[in-house]
Short mmCIF file of C-alpha atoms and ligand atoms in Angstrom, two decimals:
data_model
loop_
_atom_site.label_atom_id
_atom_site.label_comp_id
_atom_site.label_asym_id
_atom_site.label_seq_id
_atom_site.Cartn_x
_atom_site.Cartn_y
_atom_site.Cartn_z
CA UNK A 1 -40.99 152.72 -92.96
CA UNK A 2 -37.45 151.51 -92.46
CA UNK A 3 -34.89 151.86 -95.26
CA UNK A 4 -34.45 148.12 -96.06
CA UNK A 5 -37.30 146.47 -97.84
CA UNK A 6 -39.29 144.09 -95.86
CA UNK A 7 -38.69 140.48 -97.23
CA UNK A 8 -41.89 138.48 -97.35
CA UNK A 9 -42.67 134.74 -97.68
CA UNK A 10 -46.22 133.92 -98.58
CA UNK A 11 -47.67 130.52 -97.59
CA UNK A 12 -50.66 130.09 -99.91
CA UNK A 13 -49.82 132.64 -102.59
CA UNK A 14 -52.41 131.44 -105.15
CA UNK A 15 -55.41 131.80 -102.77
CA UNK A 16 -57.66 134.81 -102.16
CA UNK A 17 -55.50 136.38 -99.43
CA UNK A 18 -52.20 135.49 -101.22
CA UNK A 19 -53.22 137.07 -104.51
CA UNK A 20 -54.52 140.18 -102.66
CA UNK A 21 -51.34 140.44 -100.80
CA UNK A 22 -49.34 140.36 -104.01
CA UNK A 23 -51.54 143.12 -105.27
CA UNK A 24 -50.59 145.18 -102.15
CA UNK A 25 -46.80 144.33 -102.69
CA UNK A 26 -46.97 145.18 -106.34
CA UNK A 27 -48.03 148.75 -105.48
CA UNK A 28 -45.21 149.25 -103.05
CA UNK A 29 -42.01 147.77 -104.70
CA UNK A 30 -39.96 150.26 -102.70
CA UNK A 31 -41.16 148.77 -99.40
CA UNK A 32 -41.58 145.10 -99.95
CA UNK A 33 -39.80 142.23 -101.68
CA UNK A 34 -41.15 138.76 -102.23
CA UNK A 35 -38.65 136.02 -101.07
CA UNK A 36 -40.70 132.97 -101.22
CA UNK A 37 -44.13 131.86 -102.65
CA UNK A 38 -45.83 128.61 -101.80
CA UNK A 39 -48.91 127.18 -103.26
CA UNK A 40 -50.99 124.01 -102.85
CA UNK A 41 -51.57 122.77 -106.41
CA UNK A 42 -52.18 125.75 -108.66
CA UNK A 43 -48.93 125.46 -110.64
CA UNK A 44 -49.82 127.76 -113.48
CA UNK A 45 -50.74 130.77 -111.25
CA UNK A 46 -47.62 130.06 -109.11
CA UNK A 47 -45.55 130.17 -112.22
CA UNK A 48 -47.03 133.51 -113.28
CA UNK A 49 -46.57 134.91 -109.84
CA UNK A 50 -42.90 133.80 -109.79
CA UNK A 51 -42.26 135.44 -113.16
CA UNK A 52 -43.75 138.71 -111.97
CA UNK A 53 -42.25 138.90 -108.50
CA UNK A 54 -39.03 137.02 -109.00
CA UNK A 55 -38.78 135.41 -105.57
CA UNK A 56 -35.67 133.56 -104.35
CA UNK A 57 -37.58 130.31 -104.19
CA UNK A 58 -41.04 128.87 -104.75
CA UNK A 59 -42.70 125.65 -103.24
CA UNK A 60 -45.38 123.71 -104.85
CA UNK A 61 -46.89 121.59 -102.10
CA UNK A 62 -48.49 119.12 -104.45
CA UNK A 63 -45.44 117.04 -105.43
CA UNK A 64 -47.08 115.79 -108.67
CA UNK A 65 -46.80 119.34 -110.10
CA UNK A 66 -43.15 119.87 -109.26
CA UNK A 67 -41.75 118.92 -112.78
CA UNK A 68 -44.09 121.46 -114.38
CA UNK A 69 -42.96 124.44 -112.04
CA UNK A 70 -39.37 123.29 -112.13
CA UNK A 71 -39.25 123.34 -115.96
CA UNK A 72 -40.99 126.70 -116.22
CA UNK A 73 -38.84 128.46 -113.69
CA UNK A 74 -35.46 126.84 -114.29
CA UNK A 75 -34.35 129.57 -116.83
CA UNK A 76 -35.11 132.25 -114.33
CA UNK A 77 -32.69 131.28 -111.48
CA UNK A 78 -35.66 130.77 -109.15
CA UNK A 79 -35.25 127.72 -106.78
CA UNK A 80 -38.08 125.25 -106.98
CA UNK A 81 -39.05 122.92 -104.14
CA UNK A 82 -41.98 120.54 -103.55
CA UNK A 83 -43.98 119.56 -100.37
CA UNK A 84 -45.35 121.45 -97.47
CA UNK A 85 -42.23 120.60 -95.34
CA UNK A 86 -40.18 122.70 -97.73
CA UNK A 87 -42.64 125.60 -97.40
CA UNK A 88 -42.17 125.58 -93.68
CA UNK A 89 -38.40 125.31 -93.86
CA UNK A 90 -38.04 128.13 -96.36
CA UNK A 91 -40.49 130.37 -94.49
CA UNK A 92 -38.10 130.12 -91.52
CA UNK A 93 -35.09 131.07 -93.57
CA UNK A 94 -32.68 133.86 -92.62
CA UNK A 95 -33.64 135.90 -95.75
CA UNK A 96 -37.28 136.26 -94.55
CA UNK A 97 -38.72 138.97 -92.31
CA UNK A 98 -42.43 138.47 -92.49
CA UNK A 99 -44.31 135.21 -93.18
CA UNK A 100 -47.87 135.61 -94.50
CA UNK A 101 -49.70 132.48 -93.36
CA UNK A 102 -52.55 132.32 -95.63
CA UNK A 103 -52.97 128.63 -96.42
CA UNK A 104 -56.50 127.23 -96.02
CA UNK A 105 -57.41 125.12 -93.06
CA UNK A 106 -55.46 122.80 -90.80
CA UNK A 107 -52.75 122.43 -93.52
CA UNK A 108 -51.41 125.83 -92.55
CA UNK A 109 -50.43 124.74 -89.07
CA UNK A 110 -47.13 122.93 -89.64
CA UNK A 111 -45.44 125.55 -91.87
CA UNK A 112 -46.63 128.30 -89.60
CA UNK A 113 -45.23 126.56 -86.61
CA UNK A 114 -41.84 126.24 -88.41
CA UNK A 115 -41.87 130.00 -89.11
CA UNK A 116 -42.75 130.76 -85.50
CA UNK A 117 -39.93 128.58 -84.11
CA UNK A 118 -37.49 130.82 -86.14
CA UNK A 119 -38.93 133.90 -84.55
CA UNK A 120 -40.36 135.37 -87.80
CA UNK A 121 -43.13 138.05 -87.85
CA UNK A 122 -46.30 136.19 -88.63
CA UNK A 123 -49.05 137.90 -90.57
CA UNK A 124 -51.82 135.42 -89.69
CA UNK A 125 -54.68 134.83 -92.06
CA UNK A 126 -55.01 131.16 -91.38
CA UNK A 127 -57.37 131.22 -88.39
CA UNK A 128 -57.52 127.40 -88.13
CA UNK A 129 -53.94 127.49 -86.80
CA UNK A 130 -55.13 129.15 -83.63
CA UNK A 131 -58.46 127.22 -83.51
CA UNK A 132 -56.74 123.79 -83.65
CA UNK A 133 -53.61 124.53 -81.68
CA UNK A 134 -53.97 127.97 -79.95
CA UNK A 135 -52.23 127.18 -76.68
CA UNK A 136 -49.23 125.59 -78.45
CA UNK A 137 -48.86 128.30 -81.09
CA UNK A 138 -49.12 131.19 -78.59
CA UNK A 139 -46.61 129.47 -76.28
CA UNK A 140 -44.13 128.84 -79.08
CA UNK A 141 -44.54 132.49 -80.25
CA UNK A 142 -43.87 133.72 -76.78
CA UNK A 143 -40.72 131.59 -76.56
CA UNK A 144 -39.36 132.71 -79.89
CA UNK A 145 -40.48 136.28 -79.73
CA UNK A 146 -42.56 135.80 -82.90
CA UNK A 147 -45.11 138.55 -83.13
CA UNK A 148 -48.44 137.32 -84.51
CA UNK A 149 -50.27 140.11 -86.47
CA UNK A 150 -53.79 139.47 -87.47
CA UNK A 151 -54.87 139.57 -91.08
CA UNK A 152 -58.45 138.48 -90.46
CA UNK A 153 -60.44 141.75 -90.93
CA UNK A 154 -62.23 141.55 -87.58
CA UNK A 155 -59.00 140.85 -85.61
CA UNK A 156 -57.09 143.48 -87.58
CA UNK A 157 -59.80 145.93 -86.47
CA UNK A 158 -59.49 144.98 -82.89
CA UNK A 159 -55.68 145.18 -83.03
CA UNK A 160 -56.04 148.67 -84.60
CA UNK A 161 -58.36 149.74 -81.83
CA UNK A 162 -55.86 148.59 -79.24
CA UNK A 163 -52.95 150.52 -80.67
CA UNK A 164 -51.80 153.00 -77.99
CA UNK A 165 -54.11 151.63 -75.32
CA UNK A 166 -52.95 150.69 -71.88
CA UNK A 167 -56.53 150.43 -70.62
CA UNK A 168 -58.37 147.40 -69.43
CA UNK A 169 -60.45 145.72 -72.15
CA UNK A 170 -63.96 144.97 -70.96
CA UNK A 171 -65.22 143.29 -74.10
CA UNK A 172 -64.45 142.56 -77.70
CA UNK A 173 -67.35 143.19 -80.09
CA UNK A 174 -66.79 140.89 -83.14
CA UNK A 175 -68.96 142.02 -85.97
CA UNK A 176 -70.43 139.48 -88.40
CA UNK A 177 -72.18 140.18 -91.73
CA UNK A 178 -74.59 137.36 -90.94
CA UNK A 179 -73.78 136.02 -94.48
CA UNK A 180 -76.27 135.44 -97.34
CA UNK A 181 -78.85 133.65 -95.13
CA UNK A 182 -79.27 136.06 -92.24
CA UNK A 183 -82.77 136.94 -93.40
CA UNK A 184 -83.77 133.49 -94.83
CA UNK A 185 -86.53 131.82 -92.72
CA UNK A 186 -85.35 128.73 -90.86
CA UNK A 187 -87.66 126.40 -92.79
CA UNK A 188 -85.86 127.24 -96.03
CA UNK A 189 -82.36 126.28 -94.86
CA UNK A 190 -82.82 122.64 -96.01
CA UNK A 191 -82.97 123.87 -99.61
CA UNK A 192 -79.86 126.07 -99.61
CA UNK A 193 -77.70 125.45 -102.73
CA UNK A 194 -73.95 125.62 -103.05
CA UNK A 195 -74.36 128.48 -105.42
CA UNK A 196 -76.50 130.45 -102.88
CA UNK A 197 -73.94 129.79 -100.06
CA UNK A 198 -71.06 130.92 -102.18
CA UNK A 199 -72.66 134.20 -102.85
CA UNK A 200 -71.42 136.34 -99.95
CA UNK A 201 -73.07 139.80 -99.81
CA UNK A 202 -69.99 141.89 -98.88
CA UNK A 203 -66.65 140.12 -98.94
CA UNK A 204 -64.86 138.39 -101.88
CA UNK A 205 -63.07 135.32 -100.28
CA UNK A 206 -62.09 131.85 -100.94
CA UNK A 207 -64.73 129.15 -101.05
CA UNK A 208 -63.99 127.58 -97.58
CA UNK A 209 -64.33 130.77 -95.61
CA UNK A 210 -67.34 131.72 -97.73
CA UNK A 211 -69.26 128.62 -96.75
CA UNK A 212 -68.06 129.19 -93.19
CA UNK A 213 -69.41 132.66 -93.24
CA UNK A 214 -72.84 131.37 -94.56
CA UNK A 215 -73.08 128.85 -91.71
CA UNK A 216 -71.58 131.36 -89.24
CA UNK A 217 -68.94 128.79 -88.29
CA UNK A 218 -66.46 131.42 -89.50
CA UNK A 219 -67.59 133.65 -86.53
CA UNK A 220 -67.19 130.70 -84.17
CA UNK A 221 -63.63 130.14 -85.46
CA UNK A 222 -63.08 133.89 -85.07
CA UNK A 223 -64.16 133.88 -81.44
CA UNK A 224 -61.41 131.39 -80.79
CA UNK A 225 -58.93 133.19 -82.89
CA UNK A 226 -59.65 136.41 -80.97
CA UNK A 227 -59.45 134.73 -77.57
CA UNK A 228 -55.96 133.44 -78.32
CA UNK A 229 -54.66 136.53 -80.16
CA UNK A 230 -55.83 138.95 -77.43
CA UNK A 231 -55.54 136.68 -74.44
CA UNK A 232 -59.18 137.19 -73.46
CA UNK A 233 -61.83 134.75 -72.38
CA UNK A 234 -64.61 133.78 -74.87
CA UNK A 235 -67.20 135.14 -72.39
CA UNK A 236 -65.86 138.61 -73.02
CA UNK A 237 -66.27 138.29 -76.90
CA UNK A 238 -69.61 139.31 -78.17
CA UNK A 239 -70.83 138.65 -81.67
CA UNK A 240 -72.76 141.58 -83.23
CA UNK A 241 -74.44 140.99 -86.62
CA UNK A 242 -73.85 144.04 -88.70
CA UNK A 243 -74.99 143.27 -92.30
CA UNK A 244 -73.21 146.24 -94.03
CA UNK A 245 -69.74 145.10 -92.87
CA UNK A 246 -68.60 148.78 -92.53
CA UNK A 247 -67.63 148.41 -88.85
CA UNK A 248 -64.98 145.62 -88.92
CA UNK A 249 -65.04 145.08 -85.15
CA UNK A 250 -64.85 147.03 -81.85
CA UNK A 251 -63.34 147.17 -78.43
CA UNK A 252 -65.15 148.22 -75.28
CA UNK A 253 -63.01 149.57 -72.43
CA UNK A 254 -63.62 149.72 -68.72
CA UNK A 255 -64.75 153.36 -68.87
CA UNK A 256 -67.55 152.47 -71.28
CA UNK A 257 -65.81 153.83 -74.33
CA UNK A 258 -66.00 151.83 -77.51
CA UNK A 259 -63.60 152.09 -80.33
CA UNK A 260 -64.35 150.83 -83.80
CA UNK A 261 -62.34 150.40 -86.88
CA UNK A 262 -64.49 151.12 -89.96
CA UNK A 263 -64.14 151.35 -93.70
CA UNK A 264 -65.15 149.98 -97.04
CA UNK A 265 -64.88 146.15 -96.87
CA UNK A 266 -61.64 145.34 -98.70
CA UNK A 267 -59.36 142.57 -97.52
CA UNK A 268 -56.30 144.43 -98.81
CA UNK A 269 -56.65 146.84 -95.84
CA UNK A 270 -56.04 144.37 -93.08
CA UNK A 271 -53.40 142.47 -95.27
CA UNK A 272 -51.56 145.63 -95.90
CA UNK A 273 -51.76 146.82 -92.26
CA UNK A 274 -50.15 143.48 -91.23
CA UNK A 275 -47.33 143.86 -93.73
CA UNK A 276 -46.61 147.63 -93.03
CA UNK A 277 -47.28 147.58 -89.24
CA UNK A 278 -46.82 149.77 -87.16
CA UNK A 279 -46.94 152.11 -90.28
CA UNK A 280 -49.82 152.97 -92.40
CA UNK A 281 -49.28 153.30 -96.17
CA UNK A 282 -51.46 154.44 -99.05
CA UNK A 283 -54.17 152.23 -100.47
CA UNK A 284 -56.39 153.09 -103.28
CA UNK A 285 -59.49 151.39 -101.81
CA UNK A 286 -62.93 153.03 -102.00
CA UNK A 287 -63.53 155.78 -99.41
CA UNK A 288 -66.70 155.86 -97.21
CA UNK A 289 -69.35 158.45 -97.93
CA UNK A 290 -71.48 158.76 -94.72
CA UNK A 291 -74.11 160.55 -96.56
CA UNK A 292 -74.56 157.62 -98.93
CA UNK A 293 -74.36 155.11 -96.11
CA UNK A 294 -77.23 156.70 -94.21
CA UNK A 295 -77.60 153.88 -91.69
CA UNK A 296 -75.72 151.00 -90.01
CA UNK A 297 -77.73 148.29 -88.45
CA UNK A 298 -77.03 145.69 -85.71
CA UNK A 299 -78.64 142.52 -84.55
CA UNK A 300 -78.03 139.67 -82.11
CA UNK A 301 -76.92 136.41 -83.68
CA UNK A 302 -79.63 133.65 -83.98
CA UNK A 303 -78.07 130.50 -82.58
CA UNK A 304 -81.07 128.34 -83.57
CA UNK A 305 -80.68 129.19 -87.17
CA UNK A 306 -76.88 129.06 -87.04
CA UNK A 307 -76.09 126.10 -84.76
CA UNK A 308 -72.40 126.22 -85.86
CA UNK A 309 -71.94 129.28 -83.75
CA UNK A 310 -73.23 127.52 -80.67
CA UNK A 311 -71.15 124.38 -81.42
CA UNK A 312 -68.07 126.68 -81.62
CA UNK A 313 -68.86 128.37 -78.22
CA UNK A 314 -69.34 124.87 -76.65
CA UNK A 315 -66.26 123.38 -78.18
CA UNK A 316 -64.10 126.25 -76.97
CA UNK A 317 -65.53 125.82 -73.48
CA UNK A 318 -64.66 122.09 -73.49
CA UNK A 319 -61.16 123.08 -74.73
CA UNK A 320 -58.26 120.68 -75.10
CA UNK A 321 -58.33 118.99 -78.54
CA UNK A 322 -62.05 119.51 -79.04
CA UNK A 323 -61.81 122.80 -81.12
CA UNK A 324 -59.21 120.83 -83.25
CA UNK A 325 -61.74 118.00 -83.86
CA UNK A 326 -64.52 120.52 -84.49
CA UNK A 327 -62.35 122.34 -87.19
CA UNK A 328 -61.40 119.04 -88.84
CA UNK A 329 -65.01 117.88 -89.01
CA UNK A 330 -66.04 121.34 -90.36
CA UNK A 331 -63.38 121.12 -93.07
CA UNK A 332 -64.73 117.65 -94.26
CA UNK A 333 -68.32 118.85 -93.98
CA UNK A 334 -67.74 121.94 -95.93
CA UNK A 335 -65.89 120.01 -98.69
CA UNK A 336 -68.72 117.45 -98.92
CA UNK A 337 -71.30 120.33 -99.11
CA UNK A 338 -69.27 121.99 -101.85
CA UNK A 339 -69.24 118.65 -103.80
CA UNK A 340 -73.03 118.50 -103.45
CA UNK A 341 -72.94 115.37 -101.25
CA UNK A 342 -74.62 116.79 -98.13
CA UNK A 343 -77.09 119.41 -97.38
CA UNK A 344 -76.19 122.72 -95.82
CA UNK A 345 -78.07 121.89 -92.67
CA UNK A 346 -76.06 118.75 -92.38
CA UNK A 347 -72.80 120.49 -91.82
CA UNK A 348 -73.47 121.07 -88.08
CA UNK A 349 -74.76 117.51 -87.73
CA UNK A 350 -71.51 116.02 -89.07
CA UNK A 351 -69.51 118.36 -86.73
CA UNK A 352 -71.48 117.53 -83.57
CA UNK A 353 -71.35 113.72 -84.33
CA UNK A 354 -67.60 113.83 -84.92
CA UNK A 355 -67.00 115.75 -81.67
CA UNK A 356 -69.04 113.16 -79.78
CA UNK A 357 -66.64 110.46 -81.00
CA UNK A 358 -63.45 112.35 -80.26
CA UNK A 359 -61.14 111.06 -77.48
CA UNK A 360 -60.75 114.10 -75.29
CA UNK A 361 -57.29 115.27 -74.44
CA UNK A 362 -57.19 118.19 -71.91
CA UNK A 363 -53.82 119.53 -72.73
CA UNK A 364 -52.81 118.05 -76.04
CA UNK A 365 -49.22 118.07 -77.43
CA UNK A 366 -48.69 118.98 -81.01
CA UNK A 367 -48.55 115.27 -81.83
CA UNK A 368 -52.06 114.96 -80.20
CA UNK A 369 -53.31 117.78 -82.32
CA UNK A 370 -52.14 116.11 -85.54
CA UNK A 371 -53.60 112.78 -84.44
CA UNK A 372 -56.91 114.49 -83.54
CA UNK A 373 -57.07 116.21 -86.91
CA UNK A 374 -56.47 112.89 -88.69
CA UNK A 375 -58.84 110.88 -86.58
CA UNK A 376 -61.64 113.48 -86.68
CA UNK A 377 -61.41 113.80 -90.44
CA UNK A 378 -61.78 109.90 -90.85
CA UNK A 379 -64.79 109.99 -88.44
CA UNK A 380 -66.30 113.03 -90.27
CA UNK A 381 -65.86 111.19 -93.65
CA UNK A 382 -67.61 108.19 -92.28
CA UNK A 383 -70.50 110.17 -90.93
CA UNK A 384 -70.78 111.99 -94.21
CA UNK A 385 -70.91 108.70 -96.13
CA UNK A 386 -73.74 107.41 -93.84
CA UNK A 387 -75.99 110.39 -94.35
CA UNK A 388 -75.55 111.25 -98.04
MG1 MG B 401 -62.98 137.51 -90.81
#
């Protein structure tokens, strides 16, 4: 890699992706330097991270926690700010090379846009950014010359398969683990508990994406993410259920060749690849033993058992602000499910009802997107109250 260290800002440093990114960075202090850390409201972990990585600045988005963070870091000459606006501003600062966008949900959109406007390299983990505002985000990135490098494991796999290719892509094959309920009979879906849904068979992730994986909404969001990242229509993106999560996704070319990126499922691999791109650097993750693996299996997704996947396909086809409304309703429904207020099977119900009530905007502005998110969340909360 180049001689100068890459200077990194992390949006969402205390989450699952943020903490794993810091693990990667801590193993390569000669290559990476942390410039800025921002967290939602986990003040104590943010303080620990700042003490360890000595960034130039930290941001605590929850303003109520500012005094606590400020008091702890004052003696260390680390600047402390509060509020999500500060996170976006600092991520776009001249001392930052790469911004890891790893906030959860729609909240990641505004700071990511700020960094894109300043032409930063974006390592994108926050798929909701592209789901809600794909056309705006990709246009802004083109204008500012901001490269968007995928951190999502499937999209990193596709990105890796595309390296060195000048060929026509015929199809993207997006693999899905199927989540914990792939083999559960449809009639048992009503009794799914929060604990069962949080128990993902292969990947260790935050609670929002884990529930999305269980409902397969995650794969729906990822179809949209792939369509925007790789500029390919959704009809050319096929979901393949692959319970072992060894193949992380594939690309089929016009000569019938299929390239796959495979490995032990460990989110540090795609995180590190986005930070070190176009180089590959060492990682002490588990190596595959093909003799132990013995077999890899594949299935078509079941859209009856997993209506969220069908809703996502339909929403993306409708386009405009509908994917934004879908995403907003999903965030509300998942949070309500996690609080034990609605059943697992009511998640798609809340989303569909919210979409029905959304005022369609065919080519929304960024203001329209923020308004749609707010409106859809109010609607979804109302629907959730009515059914619980
Ligand atoms: Mg993924």
